[in-house]
Short mmCIF file of N, CA and C in Angstrom, two decimals:
data_model
loop_
_atom_site.label_atom_id
_atom_site.label_comp_id
_atom_site.label_asym_id
_atom_site.label_seq_id
_atom_site.Cartn_x
_atom_site.Cartn_y
_atom_site.Cartn_z
N MET I 7 0.76 -1.12 -0.08
CA MET I 7 -0.01 -0.08 0.05
C MET I 7 0.88 1.22 0.05
N PHE I 8 2.02 1.13 0.61
CA PHE I 8 3.00 2.22 0.51
C PHE I 8 4.17 2.15 -0.39
N ALA I 9 4.54 3.28 -1.08
CA ALA I 9 5.65 3.04 -1.92
C ALA I 9 6.91 3.54 -1.34
N GLY I 10 6.79 4.36 -0.27
CA GLY I 10 7.92 4.84 0.51
C GLY I 10 7.57 4.86 2.07
N VAL I 11 8.28 5.49 2.87
CA VAL I 11 7.91 5.59 4.23
C VAL I 11 6.56 6.12 4.48
N LEU I 12 6.11 7.16 3.85
CA LEU I 12 4.81 7.78 4.11
C LEU I 12 4.13 7.94 2.74
N ARG I 13 4.70 7.65 1.51
CA ARG I 13 3.86 7.82 0.34
C ARG I 13 3.29 6.66 -0.04
N PHE I 14 1.83 6.97 -0.58
CA PHE I 14 1.06 5.77 -1.04
C PHE I 14 1.68 5.30 -2.31
N ALA I 15 1.49 4.10 -2.72
CA ALA I 15 1.83 3.59 -4.09
C ALA I 15 0.62 4.03 -5.06
N GLU I 16 0.88 3.90 -6.17
CA GLU I 16 -0.20 4.21 -7.26
C GLU I 16 -1.33 3.11 -7.21
N ARG I 17 -0.87 1.81 -7.01
CA ARG I 17 -1.84 0.76 -6.98
C ARG I 17 -1.60 -0.05 -5.76
N CYS I 18 -2.55 -0.93 -5.35
CA CYS I 18 -2.29 -1.81 -4.15
C CYS I 18 -1.72 -3.20 -4.94
N PRO I 19 -0.59 -3.55 -4.37
CA PRO I 19 0.03 -4.60 -5.00
C PRO I 19 -0.80 -5.99 -4.85
N ALA I 20 -1.62 -6.11 -3.84
CA ALA I 20 -2.36 -7.17 -3.64
C ALA I 20 -3.67 -7.34 -4.50
N CYS I 21 -4.49 -6.36 -4.35
CA CYS I 21 -5.70 -6.42 -5.33
C CYS I 21 -5.65 -5.54 -6.50
N GLY I 22 -4.78 -4.59 -6.67
CA GLY I 22 -4.80 -3.69 -7.98
C GLY I 22 -5.61 -2.47 -7.70
N LEU I 23 -6.08 -2.13 -6.67
CA LEU I 23 -6.90 -0.95 -6.41
C LEU I 23 -6.07 0.23 -6.68
N SER I 24 -6.60 1.21 -7.40
CA SER I 24 -6.05 2.50 -7.57
C SER I 24 -6.11 3.35 -6.47
N ILE I 25 -5.07 3.62 -5.84
CA ILE I 25 -4.80 4.43 -4.70
C ILE I 25 -4.81 5.85 -4.99
N ALA I 26 -4.37 6.21 -6.15
CA ALA I 26 -4.15 7.63 -6.67
C ALA I 26 -5.44 8.46 -6.51
N GLY I 27 -6.46 7.91 -6.55
CA GLY I 27 -7.79 8.70 -6.50
C GLY I 27 -8.04 9.16 -4.95
N PHE I 28 -7.42 8.63 -4.11
CA PHE I 28 -7.79 9.05 -2.58
C PHE I 28 -6.85 9.98 -2.11
N ASN I 29 -7.41 10.97 -1.27
CA ASN I 29 -6.70 12.13 -0.87
C ASN I 29 -6.90 12.09 0.60
N VAL I 30 -6.04 11.60 1.54
CA VAL I 30 -6.06 11.73 2.84
C VAL I 30 -5.46 13.10 3.44
N GLY I 31 -4.81 13.94 2.74
CA GLY I 31 -4.31 15.31 2.98
C GLY I 31 -3.64 15.36 4.36
N ASP I 32 -3.88 16.25 5.05
CA ASP I 32 -3.18 16.50 6.37
C ASP I 32 -4.05 16.10 7.55
N GLY I 33 -5.05 15.33 7.23
CA GLY I 33 -5.91 14.98 8.40
C GLY I 33 -5.21 13.98 9.30
N PRO I 34 -4.47 13.03 8.80
CA PRO I 34 -3.71 12.19 9.81
C PRO I 34 -2.74 12.88 10.75
N ALA I 35 -2.09 13.68 10.21
CA ALA I 35 -1.03 14.44 10.84
C ALA I 35 -1.65 15.45 11.91
N ALA I 36 -2.67 16.19 11.51
CA ALA I 36 -3.53 16.95 12.49
C ALA I 36 -4.03 16.08 13.72
N LEU I 37 -4.63 14.96 13.31
CA LEU I 37 -5.20 14.21 14.38
C LEU I 37 -4.16 13.63 15.30
N LEU I 38 -3.04 13.35 14.72
CA LEU I 38 -1.87 12.75 15.63
C LEU I 38 -1.22 13.72 16.38
N VAL I 39 -1.15 15.02 15.92
CA VAL I 39 -0.56 16.18 16.79
C VAL I 39 -1.46 16.52 17.80
N LEU I 40 -2.83 16.45 17.65
CA LEU I 40 -3.74 16.69 18.73
C LEU I 40 -3.66 15.58 19.82
N ALA I 41 -3.75 14.38 19.32
CA ALA I 41 -3.95 13.14 20.35
C ALA I 41 -2.53 12.99 21.01
N TRP I 42 -1.40 13.04 20.42
CA TRP I 42 -0.16 12.90 20.98
C TRP I 42 0.18 14.06 21.87
N GLY I 43 -0.27 15.20 21.31
CA GLY I 43 -0.06 16.58 22.28
C GLY I 43 -0.56 16.40 23.48
N ALA I 44 -1.96 15.89 23.50
CA ALA I 44 -2.65 15.70 24.68
C ALA I 44 -1.90 14.95 25.90
N ILE I 45 -1.51 13.66 25.14
CA ILE I 45 -0.71 12.68 26.06
C ILE I 45 0.61 13.30 26.41
N VAL I 46 1.32 13.91 25.72
CA VAL I 46 2.65 14.44 26.09
C VAL I 46 2.56 15.49 27.20
N VAL I 47 1.50 16.28 26.96
CA VAL I 47 1.39 17.50 27.78
C VAL I 47 0.98 16.94 29.15
N THR I 48 -0.04 16.00 29.08
CA THR I 48 -0.37 15.43 30.48
C THR I 48 0.97 14.63 31.13
N LEU I 49 1.54 13.90 30.48
CA LEU I 49 2.97 13.39 31.01
C LEU I 49 3.86 14.50 31.56
N ALA I 50 4.06 15.47 30.81
CA ALA I 50 4.96 16.61 31.14
C ALA I 50 4.38 17.24 32.44
N ILE I 51 3.17 17.40 32.69
CA ILE I 51 2.62 18.10 33.87
C ILE I 51 2.72 17.07 35.08
N VAL I 52 2.69 15.80 34.78
CA VAL I 52 2.67 14.90 35.93
C VAL I 52 4.33 14.83 36.35
N VAL I 53 5.26 14.78 35.36
CA VAL I 53 6.51 14.85 35.76
C VAL I 53 7.07 16.05 36.36
N GLU I 54 6.40 17.20 36.05
CA GLU I 54 6.80 18.47 36.68
C GLU I 54 6.21 18.61 38.01
N LEU I 55 4.96 18.21 38.36
CA LEU I 55 4.59 18.18 39.46
C LEU I 55 5.07 17.15 40.49
N SER I 56 5.52 16.02 39.98
CA SER I 56 6.15 14.94 40.74
C SER I 56 7.64 15.07 41.14
N LEU I 57 8.36 15.51 40.09
CA LEU I 57 9.91 15.54 40.18
C LEU I 57 10.54 16.86 40.05
N SER I 58 9.79 17.81 39.51
CA SER I 58 10.31 19.23 39.20
C SER I 58 11.59 19.20 38.62
N PRO I 59 11.79 18.69 37.38
CA PRO I 59 13.10 18.85 36.84
C PRO I 59 13.37 20.03 36.25
N PRO I 60 14.55 20.52 35.79
CA PRO I 60 14.79 21.77 35.22
C PRO I 60 14.19 21.78 33.67
N TRP I 61 13.88 22.91 33.19
CA TRP I 61 13.32 23.19 32.07
C TRP I 61 13.95 22.60 30.73
N TRP I 62 15.33 22.40 30.91
CA TRP I 62 16.03 21.67 29.65
C TRP I 62 15.89 20.34 29.67
N LEU I 63 15.57 19.65 30.85
CA LEU I 63 15.13 18.29 30.86
C LEU I 63 13.89 18.00 30.21
N HIS I 64 12.91 18.84 30.36
CA HIS I 64 11.61 18.70 29.82
C HIS I 64 11.89 18.73 28.20
N VAL I 65 12.74 19.80 27.83
CA VAL I 65 12.90 19.89 26.22
C VAL I 65 13.38 18.49 25.65
N LEU I 66 14.54 18.03 26.45
CA LEU I 66 15.33 16.85 26.11
C LEU I 66 14.28 15.58 26.10
N LEU I 67 13.28 15.48 26.90
CA LEU I 67 12.46 14.34 27.01
C LEU I 67 11.22 14.53 25.95
N TRP I 68 10.60 15.58 25.95
CA TRP I 68 9.31 15.76 25.25
C TRP I 68 9.37 15.97 23.85
N VAL I 69 10.30 16.77 23.53
CA VAL I 69 10.44 17.08 21.89
C VAL I 69 10.77 15.75 21.21
N PRO I 70 11.99 15.21 21.46
CA PRO I 70 12.12 13.78 20.72
C PRO I 70 11.04 12.76 20.85
N LEU I 71 10.32 12.64 22.01
CA LEU I 71 9.23 11.71 22.30
C LEU I 71 8.06 12.09 21.44
N SER I 72 7.88 13.35 21.35
CA SER I 72 6.53 13.71 20.46
C SER I 72 6.85 13.66 19.13
N THR I 73 8.10 13.97 18.60
CA THR I 73 8.31 13.89 17.28
C THR I 73 8.28 12.21 16.82
N ALA I 74 8.99 11.53 17.57
CA ALA I 74 9.01 9.97 17.26
C ALA I 74 7.67 9.36 17.36
N ALA I 75 6.81 9.74 18.34
CA ALA I 75 5.47 9.28 18.43
C ALA I 75 4.64 9.54 17.11
N ILE I 76 4.72 10.82 16.91
CA ILE I 76 4.01 11.48 15.61
C ILE I 76 4.27 10.77 14.28
N VAL I 77 5.60 10.89 14.18
CA VAL I 77 6.05 10.30 12.85
C VAL I 77 6.01 8.71 12.83
N GLY I 78 6.15 7.97 14.07
CA GLY I 78 6.09 6.64 13.96
C GLY I 78 4.59 6.23 13.88
N SER I 79 3.63 6.84 14.31
CA SER I 79 2.18 6.44 14.04
C SER I 79 1.56 7.16 12.67
N LEU I 80 2.38 7.83 12.05
CA LEU I 80 1.78 8.63 10.90
C LEU I 80 1.24 7.57 9.61
N ARG I 81 2.15 6.60 9.51
CA ARG I 81 1.83 5.51 8.50
C ARG I 81 0.52 4.81 8.79
N VAL I 82 0.36 4.34 10.19
CA VAL I 82 -0.92 3.70 10.46
C VAL I 82 -2.24 4.72 10.34
N ALA I 83 -1.94 6.06 10.70
CA ALA I 83 -3.08 6.76 10.70
C ALA I 83 -3.57 7.13 9.08
N LYS I 84 -2.47 7.18 8.18
CA LYS I 84 -2.77 7.44 6.90
C LYS I 84 -3.53 6.20 6.29
N GLY I 85 -3.00 5.14 6.77
CA GLY I 85 -3.63 3.84 6.24
C GLY I 85 -5.14 3.72 6.60
N TRP I 86 -5.34 3.99 7.93
CA TRP I 86 -6.53 4.07 8.44
C TRP I 86 -7.64 4.94 7.67
N LEU I 87 -7.15 6.15 7.38
CA LEU I 87 -7.89 7.30 6.87
C LEU I 87 -8.34 6.74 5.45
N LEU I 88 -7.28 6.24 4.77
CA LEU I 88 -7.55 5.68 3.38
C LEU I 88 -8.55 4.72 3.39
N ALA I 89 -8.47 3.75 4.34
CA ALA I 89 -9.45 2.64 4.39
C ALA I 89 -10.72 3.17 4.94
N ALA I 90 -10.92 4.14 5.62
CA ALA I 90 -12.11 4.85 5.79
C ALA I 90 -12.96 5.52 4.73
N GLU I 91 -12.07 6.11 3.93
CA GLU I 91 -12.47 6.93 2.58
C GLU I 91 -12.95 5.72 1.74
N TYR I 92 -12.27 4.54 1.58
CA TYR I 92 -12.59 3.54 0.76
C TYR I 92 -14.05 2.83 1.20
N ARG I 93 -14.08 2.72 2.44
CA ARG I 93 -15.24 1.92 3.01
C ARG I 93 -16.60 2.73 2.91
N HIS I 94 -16.44 4.17 3.01
CA HIS I 94 -17.52 5.05 2.98
C HIS I 94 -17.74 5.48 1.35
N ALA I 95 -16.91 5.27 0.53
CA ALA I 95 -17.02 5.60 -0.81
C ALA I 95 -16.83 7.11 -0.87
N ALA I 96 -16.02 7.82 -0.10
CA ALA I 96 -15.83 9.13 -0.03
C ALA I 96 -14.96 9.80 -1.27
N ARG I 97 -15.62 10.85 -1.88
CA ARG I 97 -15.08 11.36 -2.88
C ARG I 97 -14.97 12.80 -2.68
N GLU I 98 -14.02 13.68 -3.43
CA GLU I 98 -14.09 15.09 -3.20
C GLU I 98 -15.10 15.76 -4.00
N GLY I 99 -15.83 16.74 -3.51
CA GLY I 99 -16.70 17.51 -4.06
C GLY I 99 -18.05 16.82 -4.40
N ARG I 100 -18.59 15.94 -3.60
CA ARG I 100 -19.84 15.21 -3.90
C ARG I 100 -20.71 15.28 -2.69
N LEU I 101 -21.89 15.72 -2.82
CA LEU I 101 -22.97 15.72 -1.73
C LEU I 101 -23.99 14.87 -2.08
N VAL I 102 -23.87 13.51 -1.65
CA VAL I 102 -25.05 12.53 -1.83
C VAL I 102 -25.44 12.03 -0.45
N PRO I 103 -26.77 12.12 -0.25
CA PRO I 103 -27.14 11.51 1.27
C PRO I 103 -26.90 10.08 1.23
#
């Protein structure tokens, strides 16, 4: 389903479905930033209130953790959103009840 790390292939190698017509856009990235952001902020508050580390330790902990979590789960989120578009026959610019 993927041609690269985060880029979709033109066609599914298993069934031949044309993936080029689907457009997941920035939806998965926005969803992950919000979800992981809430988790990381909660963890940072817990660590701050229980251990009171210096500010630079927060930077060393949370910036790489946030980046790794978002980039690591982006492929799954993009695949999930593409599958949801396929399942619901979502197409751009179409309003059909």
